Every structure is written in C-alpha cells, then in structure tokens.
PDB file of C-alpha atoms in Angstrom:
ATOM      1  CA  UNK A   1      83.102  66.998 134.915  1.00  0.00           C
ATOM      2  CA  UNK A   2      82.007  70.404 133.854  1.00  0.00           C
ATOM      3  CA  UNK A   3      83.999  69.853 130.343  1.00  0.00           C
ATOM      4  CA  UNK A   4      81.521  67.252 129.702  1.00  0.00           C
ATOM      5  CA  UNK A   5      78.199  67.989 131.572  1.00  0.00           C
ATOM      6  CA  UNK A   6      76.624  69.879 128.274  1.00  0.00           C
ATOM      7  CA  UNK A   7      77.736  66.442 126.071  1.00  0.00           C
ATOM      8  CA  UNK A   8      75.095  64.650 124.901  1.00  0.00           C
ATOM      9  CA  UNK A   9      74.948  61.135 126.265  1.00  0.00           C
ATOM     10  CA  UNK A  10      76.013  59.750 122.391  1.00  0.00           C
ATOM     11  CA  UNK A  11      79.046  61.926 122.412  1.00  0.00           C
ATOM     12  CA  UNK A  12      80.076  61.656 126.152  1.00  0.00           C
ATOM     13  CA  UNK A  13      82.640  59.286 125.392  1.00  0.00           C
ATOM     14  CA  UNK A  14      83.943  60.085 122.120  1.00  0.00           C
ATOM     15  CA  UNK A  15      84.525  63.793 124.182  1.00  0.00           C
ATOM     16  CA  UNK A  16      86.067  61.347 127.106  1.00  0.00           C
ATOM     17  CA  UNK A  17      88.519  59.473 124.877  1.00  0.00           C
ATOM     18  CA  UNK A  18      89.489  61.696 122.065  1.00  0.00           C
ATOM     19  CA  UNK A  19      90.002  65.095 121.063  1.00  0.00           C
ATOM     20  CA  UNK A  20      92.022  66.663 118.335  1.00  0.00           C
ATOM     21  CA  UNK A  21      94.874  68.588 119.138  1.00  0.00           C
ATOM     22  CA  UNK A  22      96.396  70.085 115.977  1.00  0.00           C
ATOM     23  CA  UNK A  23      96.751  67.788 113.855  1.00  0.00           C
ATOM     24  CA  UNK A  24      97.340  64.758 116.433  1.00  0.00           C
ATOM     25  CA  UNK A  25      94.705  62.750 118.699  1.00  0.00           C
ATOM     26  CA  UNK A  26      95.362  62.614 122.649  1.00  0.00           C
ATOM     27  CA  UNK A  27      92.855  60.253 124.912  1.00  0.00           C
ATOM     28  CA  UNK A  28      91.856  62.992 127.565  1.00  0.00           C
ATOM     29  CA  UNK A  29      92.002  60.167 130.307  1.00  0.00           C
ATOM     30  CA  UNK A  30      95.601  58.753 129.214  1.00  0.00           C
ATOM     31  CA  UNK A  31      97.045  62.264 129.816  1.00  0.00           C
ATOM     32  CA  UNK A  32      95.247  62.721 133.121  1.00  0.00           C
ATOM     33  CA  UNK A  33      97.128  59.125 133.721  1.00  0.00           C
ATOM     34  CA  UNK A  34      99.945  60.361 132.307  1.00  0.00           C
ATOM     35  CA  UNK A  35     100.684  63.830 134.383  1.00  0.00           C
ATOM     36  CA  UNK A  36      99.686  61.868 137.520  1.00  0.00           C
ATOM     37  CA  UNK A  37      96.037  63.308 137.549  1.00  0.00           C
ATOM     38  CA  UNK A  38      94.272  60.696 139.643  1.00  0.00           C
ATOM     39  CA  UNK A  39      91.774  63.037 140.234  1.00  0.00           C
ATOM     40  CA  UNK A  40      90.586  63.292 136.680  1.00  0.00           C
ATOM     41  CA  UNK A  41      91.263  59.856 135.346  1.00  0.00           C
ATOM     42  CA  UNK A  42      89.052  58.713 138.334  1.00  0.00           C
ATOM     43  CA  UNK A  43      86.467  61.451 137.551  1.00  0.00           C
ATOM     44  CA  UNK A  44      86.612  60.252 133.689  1.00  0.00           C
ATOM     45  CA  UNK A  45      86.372  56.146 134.260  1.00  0.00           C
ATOM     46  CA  UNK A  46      83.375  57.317 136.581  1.00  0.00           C
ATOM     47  CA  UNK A  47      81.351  58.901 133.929  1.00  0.00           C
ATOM     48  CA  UNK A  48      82.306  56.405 131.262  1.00  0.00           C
ATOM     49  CA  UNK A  49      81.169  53.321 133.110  1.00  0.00           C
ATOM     50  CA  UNK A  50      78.056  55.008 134.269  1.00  0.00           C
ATOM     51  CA  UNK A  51      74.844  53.581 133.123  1.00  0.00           C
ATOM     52  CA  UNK A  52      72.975  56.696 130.752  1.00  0.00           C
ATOM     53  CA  UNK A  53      69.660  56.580 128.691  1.00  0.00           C
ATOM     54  CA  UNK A  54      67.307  59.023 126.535  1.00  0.00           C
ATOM     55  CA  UNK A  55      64.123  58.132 124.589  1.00  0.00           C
ATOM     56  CA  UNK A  56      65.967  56.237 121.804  1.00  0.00           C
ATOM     57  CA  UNK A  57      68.854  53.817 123.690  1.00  0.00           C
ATOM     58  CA  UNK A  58      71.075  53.023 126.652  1.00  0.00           C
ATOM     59  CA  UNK A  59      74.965  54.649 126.810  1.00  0.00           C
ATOM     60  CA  UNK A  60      77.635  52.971 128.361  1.00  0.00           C
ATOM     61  CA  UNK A  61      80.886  53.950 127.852  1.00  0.00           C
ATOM     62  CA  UNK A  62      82.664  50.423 128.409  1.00  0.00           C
ATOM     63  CA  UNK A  63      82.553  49.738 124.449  1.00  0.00           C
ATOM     64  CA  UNK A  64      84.625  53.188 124.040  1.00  0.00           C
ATOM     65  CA  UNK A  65      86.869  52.461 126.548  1.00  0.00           C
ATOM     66  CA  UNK A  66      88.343  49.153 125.980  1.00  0.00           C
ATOM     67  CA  UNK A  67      88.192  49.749 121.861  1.00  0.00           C
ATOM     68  CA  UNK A  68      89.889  52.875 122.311  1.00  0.00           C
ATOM     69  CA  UNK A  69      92.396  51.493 125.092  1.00  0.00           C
ATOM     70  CA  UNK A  70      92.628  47.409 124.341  1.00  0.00           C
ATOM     71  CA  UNK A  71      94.949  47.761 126.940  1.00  0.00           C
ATOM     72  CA  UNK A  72      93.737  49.820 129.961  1.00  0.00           C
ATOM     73  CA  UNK A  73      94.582  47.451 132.062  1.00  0.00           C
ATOM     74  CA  UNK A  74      98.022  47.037 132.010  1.00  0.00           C
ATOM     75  CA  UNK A  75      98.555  50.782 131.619  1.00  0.00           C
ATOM     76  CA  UNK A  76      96.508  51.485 134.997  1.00  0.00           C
ATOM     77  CA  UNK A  77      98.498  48.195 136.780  1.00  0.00           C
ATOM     78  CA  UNK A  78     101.719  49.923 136.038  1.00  0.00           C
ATOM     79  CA  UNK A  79     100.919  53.629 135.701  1.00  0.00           C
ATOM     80  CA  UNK A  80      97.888  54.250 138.559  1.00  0.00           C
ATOM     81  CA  UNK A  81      96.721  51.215 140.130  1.00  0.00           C
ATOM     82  CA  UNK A  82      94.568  52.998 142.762  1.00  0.00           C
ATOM     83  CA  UNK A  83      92.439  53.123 139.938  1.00  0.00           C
ATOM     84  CA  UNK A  84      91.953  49.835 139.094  1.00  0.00           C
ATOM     85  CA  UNK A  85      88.889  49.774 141.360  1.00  0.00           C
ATOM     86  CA  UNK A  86      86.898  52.027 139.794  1.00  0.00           C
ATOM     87  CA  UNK A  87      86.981  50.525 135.906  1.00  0.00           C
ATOM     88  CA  UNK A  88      86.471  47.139 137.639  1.00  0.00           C
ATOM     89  CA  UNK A  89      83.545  48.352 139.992  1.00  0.00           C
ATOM     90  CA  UNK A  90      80.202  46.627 138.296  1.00  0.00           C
ATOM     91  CA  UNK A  91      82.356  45.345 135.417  1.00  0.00           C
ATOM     92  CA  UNK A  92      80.933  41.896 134.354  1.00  0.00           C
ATOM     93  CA  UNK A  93      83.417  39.765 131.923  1.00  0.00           C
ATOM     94  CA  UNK A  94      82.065  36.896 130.128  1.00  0.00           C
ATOM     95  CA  UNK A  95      84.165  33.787 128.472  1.00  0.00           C
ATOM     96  CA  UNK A  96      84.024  33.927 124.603  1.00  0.00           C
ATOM     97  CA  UNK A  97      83.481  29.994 124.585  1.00  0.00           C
ATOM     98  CA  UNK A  98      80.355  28.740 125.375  1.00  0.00           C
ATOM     99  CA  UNK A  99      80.260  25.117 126.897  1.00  0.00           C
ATOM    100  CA  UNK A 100      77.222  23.065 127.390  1.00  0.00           C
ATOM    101  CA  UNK A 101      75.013  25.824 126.785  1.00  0.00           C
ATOM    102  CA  UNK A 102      76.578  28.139 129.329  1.00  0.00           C
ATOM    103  CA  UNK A 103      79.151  30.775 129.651  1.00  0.00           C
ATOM    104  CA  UNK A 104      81.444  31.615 132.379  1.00  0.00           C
ATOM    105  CA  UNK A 105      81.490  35.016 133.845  1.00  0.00           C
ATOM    106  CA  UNK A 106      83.183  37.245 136.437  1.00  0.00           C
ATOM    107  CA  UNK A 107      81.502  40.010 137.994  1.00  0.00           C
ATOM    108  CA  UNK A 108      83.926  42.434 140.157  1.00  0.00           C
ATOM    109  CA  UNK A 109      81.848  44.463 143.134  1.00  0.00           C
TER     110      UNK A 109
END
C-alpha cells in the first residue's frame, strides 16, 4: 500500500499491473500470486477495484485488470482462490447481447 499511496489516481494501476524490470515486464499482483503472497495480491485487487475520483474523471481499476489479465480468473481459481472474493466483491457483469431492449446482468455482493 505504501508503494502506491503517492500514485496519482491515473497511474495507480498502470503502477499495480506493470513495472519494468530490466528489460522484461512483471504484473506486481501475478508475482504476489505467484510466491504465495495472499497478503499483497489481496491488498492490490483492493485498491484496483476501489472506486477513485479528482476534478477531471472517475478511476477504476477493473478496465486495467481484466485487459492486462484476460484471464484472472482462472489463474486465481487454480493458483489462490481465497481471493476470488475480493475481485468479485461489487463486480457487476453484463451480457454483450441485448434482447428486447434489455441486458442481462450479474452483480456478485
């Protein structure tokens, strides 16, 4: 949390999901998964999926997240299920298709 608490809110999750090391790019909350580091991964999906605004625009890290890690799910399922809860706390998915004018949509609480 202190690695990040200077970021500002447009950067949060670029800081969150990449950083250069060398010449290579790691996803700071894939290691944490990685090495076992519940702690941190937990700490990380918290501040991603939390709600931020300044004068300008809203920040929500969900966008990052799933375009950096199209498959976050399946890597949490098998590596750290526990947390599983916190992405899906608050997560809304909607269908793509859109039938009679409405759209189907999950919310997870």
């Amino acid at each position: 949390r202190k690695a990040v608490a200077g970021a500002p809110r447009r950067d949060r999750s670029d800081w969150m999901l990449s950083v250069a090391v060398g010449s290579d790019t790691i996803s700071p909350l894939m290691w944490a998964v990685e090495q076992g580091n519940l702690e941190a991964a937990d700490a990380i999906l918290e501040d991603l999926l939390t709600i931020r605004a300044d004068r300008d625009r809203y920040y929500f890290g969900a966008d990052a997240l799933f375009s950096r890690h199209p498959d976050i799910v399946s890597r949490l399922c098998a590596d750290a299920p526990a947390l599983l809860w916190t992405l899906f706390d608050g997560m809304v998915w909607r269908a793509r298709a859109v039938e009679a004018g409405k759209r189907r949509a999950v919310y997870f609480c």
